Short mmCIF file of C-alpha atoms in Angstrom, two decimals:
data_model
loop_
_atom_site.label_atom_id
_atom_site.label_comp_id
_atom_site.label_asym_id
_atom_site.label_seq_id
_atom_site.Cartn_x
_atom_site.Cartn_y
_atom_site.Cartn_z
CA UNK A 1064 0.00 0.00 0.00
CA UNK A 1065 1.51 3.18 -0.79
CA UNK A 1066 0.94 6.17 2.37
CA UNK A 1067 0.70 9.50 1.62
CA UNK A 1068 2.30 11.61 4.41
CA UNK A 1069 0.47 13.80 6.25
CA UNK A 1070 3.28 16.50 6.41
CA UNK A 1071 5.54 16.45 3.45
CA UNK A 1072 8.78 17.31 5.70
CA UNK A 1073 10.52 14.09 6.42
CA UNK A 1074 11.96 16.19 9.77
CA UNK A 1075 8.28 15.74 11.38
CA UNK A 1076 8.99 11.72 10.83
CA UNK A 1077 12.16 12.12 13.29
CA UNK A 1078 10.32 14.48 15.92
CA UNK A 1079 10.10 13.55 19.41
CA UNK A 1080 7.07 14.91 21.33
CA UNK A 1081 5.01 14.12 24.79
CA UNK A 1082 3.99 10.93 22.92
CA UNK A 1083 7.17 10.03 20.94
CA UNK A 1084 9.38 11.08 23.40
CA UNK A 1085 12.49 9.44 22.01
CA UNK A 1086 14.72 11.91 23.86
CA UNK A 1087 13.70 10.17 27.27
CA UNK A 1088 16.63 8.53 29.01
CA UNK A 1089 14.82 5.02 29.19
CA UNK A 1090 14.19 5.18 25.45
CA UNK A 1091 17.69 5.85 24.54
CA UNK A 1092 19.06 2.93 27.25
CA UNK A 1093 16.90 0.98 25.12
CA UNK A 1094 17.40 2.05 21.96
CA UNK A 1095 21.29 1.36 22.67
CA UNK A 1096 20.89 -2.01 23.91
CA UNK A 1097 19.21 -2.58 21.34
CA UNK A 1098 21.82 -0.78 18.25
CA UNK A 1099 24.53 -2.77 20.04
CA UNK A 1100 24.19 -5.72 18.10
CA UNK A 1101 22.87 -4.21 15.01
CA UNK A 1102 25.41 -3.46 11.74
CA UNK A 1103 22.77 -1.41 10.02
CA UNK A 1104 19.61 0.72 9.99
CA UNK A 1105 17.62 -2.42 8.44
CA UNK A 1106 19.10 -4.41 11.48
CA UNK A 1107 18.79 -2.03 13.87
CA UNK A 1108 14.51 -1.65 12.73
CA UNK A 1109 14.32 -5.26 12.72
CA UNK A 1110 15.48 -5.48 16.16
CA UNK A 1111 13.42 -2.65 17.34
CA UNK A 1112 10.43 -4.34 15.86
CA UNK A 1113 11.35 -7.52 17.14
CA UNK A 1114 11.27 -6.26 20.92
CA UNK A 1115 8.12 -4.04 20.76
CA UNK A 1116 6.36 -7.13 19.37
CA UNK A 1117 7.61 -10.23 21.62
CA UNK A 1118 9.29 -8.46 24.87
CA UNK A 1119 6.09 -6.17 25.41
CA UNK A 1120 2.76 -8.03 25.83
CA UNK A 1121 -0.37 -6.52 24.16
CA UNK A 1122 -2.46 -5.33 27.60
CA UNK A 1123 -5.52 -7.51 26.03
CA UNK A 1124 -3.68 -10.54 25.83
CA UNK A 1125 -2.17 -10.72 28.72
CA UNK A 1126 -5.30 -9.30 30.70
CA UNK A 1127 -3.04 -6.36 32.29
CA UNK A 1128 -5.31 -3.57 33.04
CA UNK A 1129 -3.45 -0.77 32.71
CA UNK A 1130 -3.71 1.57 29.86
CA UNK A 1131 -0.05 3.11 28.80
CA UNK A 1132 0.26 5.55 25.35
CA UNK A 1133 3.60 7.64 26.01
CA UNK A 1134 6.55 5.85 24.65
CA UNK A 1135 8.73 5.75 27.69
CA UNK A 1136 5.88 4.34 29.67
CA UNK A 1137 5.12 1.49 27.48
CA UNK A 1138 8.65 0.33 28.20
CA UNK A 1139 8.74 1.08 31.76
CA UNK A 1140 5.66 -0.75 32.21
CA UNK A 1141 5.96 -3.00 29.25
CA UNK A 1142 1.96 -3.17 28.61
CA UNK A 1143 0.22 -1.45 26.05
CA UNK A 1144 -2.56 -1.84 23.01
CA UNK A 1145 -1.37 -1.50 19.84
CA UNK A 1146 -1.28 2.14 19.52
CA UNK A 1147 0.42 2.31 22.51
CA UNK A 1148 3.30 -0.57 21.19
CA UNK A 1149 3.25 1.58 18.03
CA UNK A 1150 4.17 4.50 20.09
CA UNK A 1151 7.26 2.79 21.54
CA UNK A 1152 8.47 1.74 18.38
CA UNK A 1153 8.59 5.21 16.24
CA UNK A 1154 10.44 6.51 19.63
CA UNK A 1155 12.73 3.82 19.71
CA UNK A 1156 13.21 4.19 15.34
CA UNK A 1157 13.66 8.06 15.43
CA UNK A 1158 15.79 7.86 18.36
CA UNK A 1159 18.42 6.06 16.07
CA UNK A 1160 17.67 8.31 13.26
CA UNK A 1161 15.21 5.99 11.23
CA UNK A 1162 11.96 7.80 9.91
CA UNK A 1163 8.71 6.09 11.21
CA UNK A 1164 5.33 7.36 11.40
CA UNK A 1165 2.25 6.15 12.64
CA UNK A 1166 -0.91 4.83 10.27
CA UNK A 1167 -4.13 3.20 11.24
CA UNK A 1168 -6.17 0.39 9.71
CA UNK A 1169 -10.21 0.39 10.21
CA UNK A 1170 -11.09 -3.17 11.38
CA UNK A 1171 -14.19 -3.67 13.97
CA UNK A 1172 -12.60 -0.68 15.44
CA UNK A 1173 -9.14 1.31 14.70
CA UNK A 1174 -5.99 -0.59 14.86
CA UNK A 1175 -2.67 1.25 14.57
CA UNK A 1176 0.05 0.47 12.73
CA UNK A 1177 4.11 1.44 12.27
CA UNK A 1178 5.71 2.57 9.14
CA UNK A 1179 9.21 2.90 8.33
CA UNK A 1180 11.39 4.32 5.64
CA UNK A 1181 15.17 2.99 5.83
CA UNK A 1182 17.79 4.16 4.13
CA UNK A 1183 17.95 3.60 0.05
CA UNK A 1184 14.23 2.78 0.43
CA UNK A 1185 11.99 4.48 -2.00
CA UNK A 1186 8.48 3.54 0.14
CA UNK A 1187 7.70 3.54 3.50
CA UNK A 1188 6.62 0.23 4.89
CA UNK A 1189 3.94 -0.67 7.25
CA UNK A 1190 4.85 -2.62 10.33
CA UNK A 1191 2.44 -4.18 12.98
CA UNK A 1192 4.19 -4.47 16.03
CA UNK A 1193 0.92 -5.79 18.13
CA UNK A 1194 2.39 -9.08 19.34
CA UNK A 1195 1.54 -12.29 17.64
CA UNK A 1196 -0.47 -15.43 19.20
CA UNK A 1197 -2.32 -18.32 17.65
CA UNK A 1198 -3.71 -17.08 14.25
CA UNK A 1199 -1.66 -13.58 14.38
CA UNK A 1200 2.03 -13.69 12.67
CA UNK A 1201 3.26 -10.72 12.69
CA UNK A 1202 6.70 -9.74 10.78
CA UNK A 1203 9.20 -7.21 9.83
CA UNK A 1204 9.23 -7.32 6.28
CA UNK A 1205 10.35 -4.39 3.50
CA UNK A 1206 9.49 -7.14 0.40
CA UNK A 1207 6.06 -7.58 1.12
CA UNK A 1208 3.67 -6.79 4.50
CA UNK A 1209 2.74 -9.70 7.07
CA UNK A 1210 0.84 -8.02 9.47
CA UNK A 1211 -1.14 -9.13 12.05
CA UNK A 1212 -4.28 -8.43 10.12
CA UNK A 1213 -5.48 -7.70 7.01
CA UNK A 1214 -8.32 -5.39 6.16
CA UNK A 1215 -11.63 -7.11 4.46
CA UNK A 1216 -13.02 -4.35 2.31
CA UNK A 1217 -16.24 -7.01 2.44
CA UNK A 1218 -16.51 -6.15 5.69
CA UNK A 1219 -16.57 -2.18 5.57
CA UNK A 1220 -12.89 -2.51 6.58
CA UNK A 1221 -10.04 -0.45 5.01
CA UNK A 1222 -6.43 0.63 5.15
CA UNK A 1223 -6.44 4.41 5.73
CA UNK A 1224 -4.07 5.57 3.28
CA UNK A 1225 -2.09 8.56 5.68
CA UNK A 1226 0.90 8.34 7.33
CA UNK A 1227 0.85 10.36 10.51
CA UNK A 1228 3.57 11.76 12.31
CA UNK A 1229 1.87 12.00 15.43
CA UNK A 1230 -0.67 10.17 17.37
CA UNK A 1231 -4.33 10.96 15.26
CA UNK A 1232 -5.97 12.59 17.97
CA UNK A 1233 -8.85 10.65 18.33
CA UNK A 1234 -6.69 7.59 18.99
CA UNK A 1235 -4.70 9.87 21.70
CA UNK A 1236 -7.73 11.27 23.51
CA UNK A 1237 -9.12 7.59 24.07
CA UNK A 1238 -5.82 6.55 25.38
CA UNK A 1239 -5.45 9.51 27.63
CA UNK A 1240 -8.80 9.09 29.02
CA UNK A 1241 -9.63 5.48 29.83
CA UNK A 1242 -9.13 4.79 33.24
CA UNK A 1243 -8.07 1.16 32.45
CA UNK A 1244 -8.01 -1.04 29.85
CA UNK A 1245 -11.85 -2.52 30.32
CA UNK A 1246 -12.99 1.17 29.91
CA UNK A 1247 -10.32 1.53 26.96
CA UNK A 1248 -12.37 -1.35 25.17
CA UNK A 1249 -15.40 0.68 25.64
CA UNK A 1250 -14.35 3.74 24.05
CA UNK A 1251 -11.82 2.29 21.24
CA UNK A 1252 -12.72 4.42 18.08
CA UNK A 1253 -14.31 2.97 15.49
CA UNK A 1254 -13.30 5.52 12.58
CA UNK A 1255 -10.72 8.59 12.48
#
């Protein structure tokens, strides 16, 4: 699918904000642990990817009820939904440099997404760093995607086409209001 940024500056890609906020000292230890044993950018993403996905448990999954959606606190607390585990992984790509930007997918309600645009790459490619179990096998790919789901236009569902460089603010405010994760399933948006 090709995205269509929503800013055309690739700076805004790199940004760190209250969300992003790949300048925070625990996304930067981890962001180093994790360049340590990475020779490259496409390495380096992989890895990235790799942790967000296996090493941080989707909240639903593992029944934790706390709702995280800044960057820093999804690691701390290493719970989060997938926009929050999106979150953590744009921090920990921009803090090595990498472009990534946040995109959303409309399923039974909005599911967010990760893309990334490493170096000699003409197109930015979605990532779905949710967490896999039985029937969802999610990985890093640049040839093709393999994420956890995939849209059923049949369905009324759809891959929205922007790229985002911050958090759409509907997706934010539902975050930053749910008092835990049950409520959070309450008031997930359904469309942005």
């Amino acid at each position: 699918m090709e995205l269509i940024q929503n800013t055309p500056d690739i700076s805004a890609y790199l940004a760190a904000d209250e969300v992003i906020d790949h300048e925070h000292p625990r996304v930067r230890a981890t962001a180093a642990t994790l360049s340590a044993d990475a020779p490259d950018a496409y390495a380096y993403a992989k890895a990235a990817f790799e942790f967000v996905r296996d090493a941080i448990p989707h909240s639903q999954d593992a029944g934790d009820p706390r709702v995280t959606w800044r960057a820093s606190d999804v690691l701390a607390q290493r719970t989060g939904i997938c926009y929050a585990k999106a979150h953590a992984l744009v921090a920990l790509l921009r803090a090595e440099g990498i472009p990534a930007g946040l995109c959303y997918q409309k399923l039974e309600v909005i599911h967010g997404l990760v893309a990334v645009k490493l170096p000699g790459e003409e197109r930015w490619a979605r990532q779905d760093p949710r967490g896999n179990k039985p029937g969802v096998d999610a990985q890093f790919r640049l040839d093709r995607e393999q994420l956890a789901f995939l849209a059923r236009p049949e369905c009324n569902e759809l891959d929205y086409p922007v790229l985002f460089a911050e958090p759409h603010p509907v997706v934010l405010q539902c975050l930053r209001e749910a008092v835990d994760r049950p409520h959070l399933w309450q008031t997930l948006p359904t469309d942005l």
